[in-house]
Amino acid sequence: MLTATRVRTPDVATAARSEHALEVRDLHITFPGGVQALRGVDLTVGRGEVVGLVGESGSGKTVLGLAALGLLPAKATVTGVAALAGIDMVAATDEVRRQARKLHAGAVFQDPMTSLNPTMRVGQQVAEAAGSLEAATVLLDRAGIPDPQRRLTQYPHELSGGLRQRVMIAMAIAGNPDLVVADEPTTALDVTVQAQILELFRELRDVTTSFVFVTHDLAVAREVADRIVVLYGGRVAEAGPTEEVLNAPQHPYTSALLHARLGRHSRRGEPLPTLPGEPPNPRQPADGCAFAARCAHVADACNEALPALEIVSPNRSIACVRRAQIGAHVTRLRAVEEWPPTPAYTSELALQMRNVTKGFGRGKARRVAVDGLDLDVRKGSCVALVGESGCGKTTTLRMAVGLERPDEGFVETGRGNPPQLVFQDAGASLTPWLRIGDLMEEPLRNAGVPAKERLSRVKDTLALVGLPETVADARGAELSGGQRQRVALARAVLIPPTLLACDEPISALDVSLAAVVLNLLGRLSRELGMAMLFVTHDLAAARFVSDEIAVMSAGVVVERGATEQVLAAPASDATRELLAAVPDFEAAR
């Protein structure tokens, strides 16, 4: 049930005279089951301003964006104000909200295929937002889409991921809206396309259009945002100008996030520092500071009441009762685990691919994804496979584990247990109606492991990935994102494979959880002696986890070598373009 503190709504057509593109006051949002997604959020977005919303998964970023657009589900209980161009999207009727979105708002989400109609041509969809095909052509051109006239006649599935995202941006800016909410718009894109999209956002912002840019990537936030708002546990922890917040964080959570992020200077071969503990349970919020249980500076006063968001300078706000004692600082995290020594590498191969070719479609529509590829992975080593979207990385990975058969050439895996694959979306790989214990026992049952041994194997493997044995009785939906990713890894190593193949396993994870998963992969590969083929568009992750990097372009490996050598002295144009496109967080500081 939607409830609100304000009942009078200004006229939709004249609301653009409002001082702010978005004004949020004391916003509380609760979902069935007692999930308190937002707990008293205050936020303003000025005209022509780009505000970056950052924080871990579950902090409330996406819910705040949906509230700004008036897209919260009817089952949500909402109090407070979320005024879009002066129109309170909480108090307004459904029709007023719809008109407000049409006149004053745009949206760009992480996966454009969930927003684009697959049965309609691109031109029809953009024209609906723009008013005409002529206007649609202008918008596609403004969004940096080459040959916009031809793209108008295509369907969404005929476009690359980057082009689909540009189509969504074109639709979002139709009519020069007051506010565009961009929710993780670059997370699924490779670094080169991400760089192009970020540059596009910088070009599109002007004196009238504002952006709320939701991201878990602090380097991306630094690239596009004028101001950063850090959310934690459904509340604002810190807000201020981007460079001030990132150069001199004053909330322990902000500084911990900065220290936990994986960067180009992270030390290879050693565990990453991670935030202790887990994010707060939104069903059981703490009476005091939500970050107290994980904070190195906690005091009794932190647990007594919710800290108020105090204005400490004209543009800076902090919610920390110990701010005066702590001051500007960086919370130094430390690695809480040690890895066993790196195993001695041998010449024995865990994977051998020779002259492998794979295409899709027939006749003139045939597309060659992998074209005469050679690739080896030695036992006990890790090879990172990097390259732009569409270069053939995932097809190569699927052939390596036997999910696709090559049209030409051969693929052989080494002696031992069959390879296993860890997907990007761990939740989608878990059968929702089965308990985790049942899911994990299935491969053991198929392998002929006696029933009396299966339960102990499941418990031991859960412990190996840092999960309590009680997780065996849970279902996927009852676990956090980090727990689901650990379960996916546990299933993959339950019967230790000769080769563990990972398809973008951290691309959708926030910085703290990404560090946990990378640490887990590093430890497991050493303890179990597994070889890894690690597909990623994150070059920092590739550097951290791999011994060698193989760069793909147009279906072939164009460069391969020791990780540090390839990244320090790239020999191919494809590698140099990937490196040039990476947001350089450290250099900007």
XYZ file of C-alpha atoms in Angstrom:
589
model
C 0.000 0.000 0.000
C 1.408 3.394 -0.991
C 1.099 6.062 1.668
C 2.647 9.515 1.740
C 3.233 12.622 3.800
C 2.171 14.965 0.995
C -1.122 14.893 -0.865
C -1.055 17.961 -3.152
C 0.592 17.362 -6.557
C 1.552 20.218 -8.913
C 0.433 20.311 -12.516
C 2.498 17.806 -14.534
C 3.110 20.103 -17.497
C 4.375 23.046 -15.423
C 6.376 21.054 -12.881
C 9.611 21.544 -14.808
C 9.959 24.942 -13.124
C 10.930 23.095 -9.927
C 14.365 23.995 -8.620
C 15.504 20.351 -8.452
C 15.256 17.525 -10.956
C 14.755 15.189 -7.978
C 14.069 15.850 -4.329
C 13.798 12.983 -1.839
C 12.826 13.663 1.774
C 12.610 11.161 4.633
C 11.823 8.307 2.240
C 10.950 4.968 3.841
C 10.172 1.898 1.712
C 9.175 -1.490 3.114
C 8.313 -4.646 1.191
C 6.222 -7.625 2.343
C 8.052 -9.803 4.818
C 9.369 -6.785 6.690
C 12.144 -5.917 4.222
C 13.089 -2.304 5.015
C 14.743 -1.272 1.769
C 15.058 2.459 2.564
C 14.975 3.950 6.049
C 14.742 7.716 5.905
C 16.694 8.830 2.826
C 17.201 12.499 1.953
C 18.611 13.422 -1.460
C 18.472 16.256 -3.976
C 19.655 16.252 -7.584
C 20.138 19.689 -9.113
C 19.566 20.719 -12.702
C 22.297 19.383 -14.988
C 23.902 17.403 -12.149
C 25.111 13.794 -12.290
C 24.787 12.035 -8.943
C 26.408 8.634 -8.485
C 24.695 6.203 -6.101
C 27.217 3.684 -4.769
C 27.133 0.930 -2.174
C 27.001 -2.824 -1.798
C 24.187 -4.987 -3.137
C 21.113 -4.548 -0.965
C 22.017 -1.025 0.102
C 18.911 0.443 -1.555
C 20.363 1.981 -4.731
C 17.970 0.401 -7.223
C 14.926 0.890 -4.980
C 15.722 4.597 -4.698
C 15.926 4.852 -8.491
C 12.573 3.098 -8.898
C 10.994 5.412 -6.333
C 12.216 8.433 -8.299
C 10.495 7.037 -11.389
C 7.303 6.057 -9.564
C 7.850 2.419 -10.524
C 7.651 0.781 -7.111
C 5.328 -2.246 -6.940
C 1.900 -1.697 -5.412
C 2.771 -4.034 -2.533
C 5.429 -1.594 -1.269
C 4.637 0.535 1.764
C 6.072 4.001 1.183
C 6.206 7.152 3.281
C 8.031 10.396 2.592
C 8.551 12.362 -0.598
C 10.178 11.476 -3.932
C 9.550 14.517 -6.119
C 10.443 14.263 -9.805
C 10.614 17.793 -11.248
C 8.319 18.898 -8.438
C 5.837 16.007 -8.777
C 5.653 13.766 -5.722
C 5.798 10.266 -7.201
C 4.683 8.822 -3.864
C 1.488 10.845 -3.419
C 0.535 11.092 -7.103
C -2.054 8.915 -8.784
C -1.012 6.235 -11.269
C -2.038 8.475 -14.177
C -0.069 11.471 -12.870
C 2.986 9.257 -12.357
C 2.667 7.951 -15.897
C 2.454 11.483 -17.306
C 5.382 12.586 -15.141
C 7.558 9.780 -16.494
C 6.551 10.622 -20.049
C 7.326 14.334 -19.717
C 10.143 14.481 -17.192
C 12.003 11.156 -16.873
C 14.063 8.578 -18.732
C 15.563 5.274 -17.624
C 18.463 3.061 -18.670
C 18.786 -0.350 -17.034
C 21.580 -2.925 -16.882
C 20.103 -5.329 -19.447
C 18.502 -3.481 -22.367
C 16.889 -6.690 -23.641
C 14.546 -6.635 -20.649
C 13.290 -3.190 -21.735
C 13.269 -3.498 -25.531
C 10.422 -5.294 -27.306
C 12.015 -8.177 -29.271
C 9.118 -8.237 -31.774
C 9.378 -4.560 -32.781
C 11.961 -2.895 -34.967
C 14.286 -0.450 -33.236
C 12.854 2.477 -35.212
C 9.305 1.837 -34.019
C 10.385 1.686 -30.395
C 12.500 4.838 -30.470
C 9.838 6.679 -32.515
C 7.271 5.967 -29.783
C 9.469 7.881 -27.363
C 10.674 10.519 -29.844
C 7.399 11.219 -31.680
C 8.508 10.352 -35.226
C 10.988 8.308 -37.223
C 12.834 11.507 -38.147
C 13.275 12.387 -34.507
C 14.287 8.782 -33.775
C 17.051 9.016 -36.372
C 18.371 12.190 -34.759
C 18.361 10.529 -31.315
C 20.181 7.414 -32.509
C 22.804 9.644 -34.098
C 23.103 11.673 -30.894
C 23.584 8.428 -28.968
C 26.565 7.609 -31.160
C 24.976 4.812 -33.202
C 26.625 4.489 -36.631
C 24.383 4.370 -39.707
C 21.204 5.186 -37.732
C 18.960 4.884 -40.800
C 19.858 1.209 -41.160
C 19.514 0.531 -37.427
C 15.920 1.780 -37.524
C 14.946 -1.285 -39.569
C 16.683 -3.831 -37.321
C 15.359 -5.824 -34.379
C 17.057 -5.674 -30.951
C 18.580 -9.168 -31.291
C 20.411 -8.012 -34.426
C 22.375 -5.411 -32.431
C 25.384 -5.870 -30.160
C 25.061 -5.296 -26.427
C 26.677 -1.876 -26.727
C 24.352 -0.796 -29.537
C 21.290 -2.014 -27.623
C 22.385 0.058 -24.646
C 22.786 3.094 -26.913
C 19.244 2.551 -28.188
C 18.012 2.598 -24.591
C 19.940 5.804 -23.958
C 18.423 7.355 -27.093
C 14.946 6.498 -25.810
C 15.796 7.776 -22.322
C 16.845 11.237 -23.554
C 13.892 11.665 -25.940
C 12.106 14.900 -25.089
C 15.050 16.260 -23.031
C 13.832 14.856 -19.691
C 14.587 16.522 -16.392
C 16.001 13.301 -14.934
C 17.477 10.076 -16.325
C 17.931 7.153 -13.919
C 20.737 4.872 -15.147
C 20.876 1.649 -13.107
C 24.194 -0.178 -13.643
C 24.133 0.687 -17.378
C 27.710 -0.455 -18.047
C 28.035 -3.508 -15.770
C 27.502 -6.110 -18.510
C 29.644 -4.296 -21.104
C 33.281 -4.890 -21.964
C 35.760 -2.136 -21.125
C 35.899 -0.603 -24.595
C 32.114 -0.352 -24.951
C 31.869 0.825 -21.336
C 34.302 3.647 -22.092
C 32.186 4.696 -25.077
C 28.976 4.665 -23.026
C 30.555 6.679 -20.199
C 31.806 9.242 -22.700
C 28.280 9.400 -24.126
C 26.831 10.134 -20.682
C 29.361 12.930 -20.220
C 28.338 14.434 -23.563
C 24.605 14.171 -22.881
C 24.510 15.964 -19.565
C 23.624 19.621 -19.992
C 22.058 22.451 -18.033
C 18.600 20.860 -18.017
C 19.025 17.065 -17.921
C 20.218 15.450 -14.705
C 21.328 11.883 -14.099
C 21.129 9.470 -11.182
C 23.859 6.949 -12.006
C 23.621 3.730 -9.973
C 26.844 1.728 -9.918
C 28.908 -0.565 -7.718
C 32.105 0.459 -9.553
C 33.813 3.398 -7.863
C 36.036 3.999 -10.903
C 32.930 4.357 -13.094
C 31.358 6.713 -10.551
C 34.496 8.850 -10.625
C 34.341 9.018 -14.425
C 30.805 10.422 -14.671
C 29.519 11.791 -11.359
C 29.684 15.372 -10.090
C 28.583 14.196 -6.668
C 28.551 10.804 -4.933
C 25.979 9.488 -2.474
C 27.028 6.378 -0.536
C 24.179 4.149 0.632
C 24.409 1.466 3.297
C 21.607 -0.471 4.929
C 18.951 1.698 3.284
C 20.413 4.984 4.535
C 22.812 7.644 3.268
C 26.208 7.148 4.900
C 28.050 9.948 3.121
C 27.421 12.432 0.316
C 29.517 15.082 -1.345
C 31.521 16.157 -4.404
C 33.068 13.140 -6.110
C 36.721 14.025 -5.617
C 36.205 15.040 -1.981
C 34.425 11.806 -1.095
C 36.865 9.533 -2.930
C 40.046 11.382 -1.945
C 39.132 12.010 1.695
C 36.297 9.710 2.832
C 34.926 10.578 6.261
C 32.607 7.627 6.817
C 34.290 4.326 7.745
C 32.138 2.449 5.223
C 33.169 4.680 2.320
C 36.839 4.321 3.137
C 36.494 0.560 3.602
C 34.897 0.279 0.145
C 37.782 2.229 -1.363
C 40.361 0.012 0.290
C 38.584 -3.204 -0.728
C 38.342 -2.381 -4.428
C 40.447 -4.362 -6.848
C 42.797 -2.081 -8.755
C 45.752 -2.253 -11.078
C 48.106 -1.998 -8.095
C 46.515 -4.835 -6.077
C 49.215 -7.333 -5.155
C 49.099 -10.506 -7.217
C 49.383 -13.876 -5.528
C 48.050 -12.589 -2.201
C 44.492 -12.472 -0.851
C 42.644 -9.185 -1.234
C 41.577 -7.262 1.866
C 37.844 -7.622 2.456
C 35.168 -6.040 4.611
C 34.522 -8.234 7.651
C 31.097 -9.737 8.189
C 28.038 -9.441 5.973
C 25.776 -6.543 4.922
C 22.876 -5.965 7.346
C 19.702 -8.034 7.149
C 16.978 -5.639 5.870
C 14.372 -7.680 7.762
C 16.141 -7.047 11.063
C 17.754 -3.594 10.895
C 19.908 -2.553 13.803
C 18.719 0.103 16.248
C 21.962 2.005 15.792
C 24.382 2.472 12.904
C 23.903 -0.262 10.311
C 27.667 -0.453 9.754
C 28.592 -0.804 13.439
C 28.970 -4.592 13.332
C 31.635 -4.313 10.600
C 33.333 -1.070 11.648
C 36.872 -0.833 13.011
C 35.999 2.422 14.833
C 32.821 1.285 16.603
C 31.972 2.674 20.050
C 29.002 2.239 22.386
C 27.328 5.370 21.024
C 27.199 3.790 17.551
C 24.704 1.165 18.719
C 22.383 3.465 20.646
C 20.504 5.251 17.842
C 20.500 5.812 14.107
C 23.166 8.397 13.244
C 21.752 11.568 11.722
C 23.004 12.766 8.350
C 24.857 15.928 9.381
C 25.860 18.724 7.009
C 29.565 19.283 7.663
C 30.176 21.751 4.824
C 27.979 23.398 2.173
C 28.239 20.324 -0.075
C 29.190 17.508 2.291
C 27.077 15.302 4.590
C 28.164 12.464 6.894
C 26.150 10.053 9.066
C 28.673 8.966 11.714
C 28.589 9.792 15.421
C 32.385 9.367 15.627
C 33.176 11.593 12.641
C 34.907 14.223 14.777
C 37.159 11.642 16.445
C 37.991 9.745 13.252
C 38.317 12.604 10.752
C 39.340 12.052 7.137
C 40.897 8.628 6.962
C 41.150 5.399 5.073
C 40.009 2.341 6.989
C 42.846 -0.104 6.479
C 41.485 -3.555 5.831
C 43.581 -6.664 5.967
C 43.323 -10.038 4.341
C 41.754 -12.460 6.817
C 43.052 -15.622 5.188
C 46.279 -17.041 3.891
C 46.650 -19.006 0.693
C 48.684 -22.190 0.440
C 51.791 -21.995 -1.739
C 51.305 -21.917 -5.492
C 51.694 -25.460 -6.827
C 54.602 -26.223 -9.097
C 53.417 -26.045 -12.681
C 53.973 -28.958 -15.016
C 53.900 -29.308 -18.767
C 50.832 -31.557 -18.492
C 47.770 -29.913 -20.018
C 44.348 -29.583 -18.437
C 42.958 -28.182 -21.706
C 44.160 -28.325 -25.292
C 42.316 -26.634 -28.168
C 43.742 -26.870 -31.680
C 42.543 -25.096 -34.831
C 39.051 -24.796 -33.331
C 36.342 -23.170 -35.429
C 32.727 -22.606 -34.436
C 29.986 -20.797 -36.329
C 26.278 -20.202 -35.909
C 23.542 -19.931 -38.528
C 23.535 -21.009 -42.147
C 24.256 -19.548 -45.545
C 24.679 -15.792 -45.711
C 23.443 -15.507 -42.129
C 26.261 -17.707 -40.812
C 28.453 -15.978 -38.233
C 31.853 -17.381 -37.288
C 32.363 -16.902 -33.541
C 35.677 -18.759 -33.189
C 38.023 -19.033 -36.160
C 40.977 -21.440 -36.028
C 41.753 -20.895 -32.349
C 44.632 -22.531 -30.462
C 44.624 -22.454 -26.659
C 46.329 -24.463 -23.892
C 45.872 -24.386 -20.118
C 48.453 -26.204 -18.018
C 47.438 -28.157 -14.940
C 47.458 -25.988 -11.848
C 47.627 -22.699 -13.785
C 45.084 -20.011 -14.622
C 44.609 -18.423 -18.033
C 42.435 -15.305 -18.285
C 40.604 -14.952 -21.589
C 39.861 -11.286 -22.324
C 38.508 -9.303 -25.249
C 35.610 -7.200 -26.458
C 32.042 -8.489 -26.477
C 31.456 -10.717 -29.477
C 35.100 -11.738 -29.839
C 34.301 -15.396 -29.058
C 35.289 -15.712 -25.377
C 32.114 -17.366 -24.113
C 31.833 -19.685 -27.129
C 35.420 -20.795 -26.479
C 34.594 -21.407 -22.827
C 31.509 -23.471 -23.696
C 33.530 -25.630 -26.070
C 36.195 -26.097 -23.394
C 33.646 -27.667 -21.008
C 31.771 -29.618 -23.669
C 28.589 -27.521 -23.899
C 29.337 -26.744 -27.565
C 31.036 -28.911 -30.167
C 33.525 -27.332 -32.589
C 32.791 -27.397 -36.302
C 36.483 -28.012 -36.964
C 39.543 -28.799 -34.885
C 39.579 -30.636 -31.571
C 39.196 -29.969 -27.841
C 40.775 -32.277 -25.275
C 40.823 -32.070 -21.480
C 43.452 -33.661 -19.301
C 43.243 -36.733 -17.144
C 40.919 -36.482 -14.160
C 37.383 -35.375 -13.451
C 35.406 -33.534 -16.145
C 35.597 -29.724 -16.326
C 33.030 -27.616 -14.487
C 31.550 -24.223 -15.373
C 30.689 -21.335 -13.029
C 28.224 -18.895 -14.582
C 27.957 -15.135 -14.137
C 24.481 -15.385 -12.583
C 24.836 -17.869 -9.750
C 21.177 -17.508 -8.777
C 19.962 -18.615 -12.204
C 22.073 -21.788 -11.974
C 20.328 -22.911 -8.756
C 17.004 -24.764 -9.091
C 14.708 -22.530 -7.021
C 12.521 -25.247 -5.460
C 15.364 -27.522 -4.329
C 17.371 -27.233 -1.141
C 21.072 -26.516 -1.564
C 21.905 -29.878 0.006
C 19.794 -31.720 -2.577
C 21.405 -29.747 -5.421
C 24.865 -30.635 -4.203
C 24.107 -34.291 -3.523
C 22.901 -34.863 -7.090
C 26.346 -34.957 -8.787
C 27.644 -37.149 -5.947
C 24.748 -39.540 -6.474
C 25.448 -39.618 -10.209
C 29.100 -40.358 -9.455
C 28.112 -43.366 -7.323
C 29.115 -41.900 -3.959
C 27.371 -43.913 -1.186
C 24.472 -42.141 0.546
C 26.166 -42.153 3.958
C 29.137 -40.242 2.523
C 27.217 -37.672 0.494
C 26.036 -35.511 3.398
C 29.499 -35.253 4.928
C 30.979 -34.366 1.507
C 28.396 -31.604 1.091
C 29.135 -30.180 4.564
C 32.898 -30.355 4.032
C 32.639 -28.567 0.662
C 30.379 -25.846 2.073
C 32.987 -25.286 4.786
C 35.683 -25.127 2.105
C 33.946 -22.095 0.541
C 33.253 -20.453 3.916
C 29.577 -21.390 4.342
C 27.959 -22.970 7.435
C 26.410 -26.412 7.071
C 22.959 -24.890 7.732
C 23.057 -23.526 4.165
C 22.361 -27.092 2.991
C 18.783 -26.717 4.282
C 18.159 -23.391 2.501
C 16.909 -22.645 -1.002
C 18.618 -20.263 -3.398
C 16.134 -17.414 -2.859
C 16.859 -17.469 0.877
C 20.558 -16.729 0.382
C 22.394 -13.501 -0.317
C 24.097 -12.916 -3.663
C 27.472 -13.710 -2.152
C 26.212 -16.924 -0.588
C 24.690 -18.039 -3.908
C 27.983 -17.420 -5.692
C 29.804 -19.476 -3.064
C 27.259 -22.291 -3.436
C 27.844 -22.259 -7.207
C 31.580 -22.617 -6.592
C 30.985 -25.355 -4.021
C 28.948 -27.364 -6.544
C 31.668 -26.922 -9.151
C 34.444 -28.232 -6.883
C 32.428 -30.882 -5.039
C 34.133 -33.410 -7.295
C 37.343 -31.430 -7.980
C 37.567 -30.886 -11.749
C 40.716 -30.909 -13.802
C 39.570 -27.557 -15.231
C 37.337 -24.918 -13.633
C 35.855 -22.572 -16.246
C 34.531 -19.224 -14.993
C 32.330 -17.012 -17.171
C 32.423 -13.421 -15.833
C 31.915 -14.612 -12.211
C 32.368 -11.156 -10.631
C 31.041 -8.761 -13.284
C 27.748 -8.126 -11.478
C 29.184 -8.136 -7.932
C 29.938 -5.132 -5.758
C 33.548 -4.444 -4.797
C 33.517 -6.168 -1.414
C 31.827 -9.319 -2.702
C 34.061 -9.435 -5.787
C 37.082 -9.481 -3.483
C 35.600 -12.383 -1.502
C 34.941 -14.437 -4.675
C 38.393 -13.739 -6.149
C 40.031 -14.739 -2.868
C 37.976 -17.919 -2.858
C 38.997 -18.785 -6.415
C 42.649 -18.150 -5.607
C 42.552 -20.383 -2.537
C 40.563 -23.198 -4.155
C 42.823 -23.365 -7.197
C 45.816 -23.818 -4.903
C 44.230 -26.230 -2.431
C 42.665 -28.441 -5.092
C 45.337 -28.060 -7.773
C 42.755 -27.037 -10.389
C 43.492 -25.347 -13.659
C 41.271 -22.356 -14.436
C 40.051 -20.714 -17.614
C 38.765 -17.327 -16.474
C 36.683 -15.281 -18.932
C 36.381 -11.631 -17.956
C 36.186 -8.090 -19.296
C 37.766 -6.809 -16.060
C 41.502 -6.480 -16.677
C 42.190 -5.849 -12.978
C 40.535 -9.184 -12.161
C 42.444 -10.868 -14.983
C 45.714 -9.515 -13.611
C 44.930 -10.612 -10.059
C 43.777 -14.160 -10.732
C 45.763 -15.333 -13.757
C 49.262 -16.557 -14.560
C 48.768 -15.893 -18.260
C 46.461 -13.693 -20.323
C 45.103 -14.595 -23.751
C 43.582 -11.693 -25.686
C 40.879 -12.581 -28.211
C 39.754 -10.541 -31.185
C 37.471 -11.636 -34.042
C 37.480 -15.258 -32.925
C 41.230 -15.800 -32.542
C 43.865 -15.299 -29.844
C 45.910 -12.297 -30.991
C 48.254 -12.129 -28.004
C 49.210 -14.406 -25.155
C 51.845 -14.286 -22.471
C 52.664 -13.911 -18.793
C 50.100 -11.627 -17.186
C 52.394 -8.819 -16.087
C 54.264 -8.851 -19.395
C 51.109 -8.573 -21.508
C 49.672 -5.760 -19.392
C 52.951 -3.832 -19.082
C 54.043 -4.125 -22.715
C 51.066 -5.066 -24.917
C 52.079 -6.245 -28.386
C 48.700 -6.087 -30.175
C 46.357 -3.229 -30.993
C 43.481 -5.166 -29.406
C 45.299 -5.331 -26.041
C 46.302 -1.681 -26.179
C 42.685 -0.659 -26.892
C 41.418 -2.712 -23.939
C 43.974 -1.146 -21.589
C 43.259 2.377 -22.819
C 39.547 1.939 -22.135
C 39.887 0.926 -18.458
C 38.748 3.684 -16.039
C 41.948 4.596 -14.184
C 40.853 5.203 -10.613
C 44.353 5.542 -9.189
C 45.584 7.992 -11.815
C 42.578 10.244 -11.259
C 43.386 10.504 -7.584
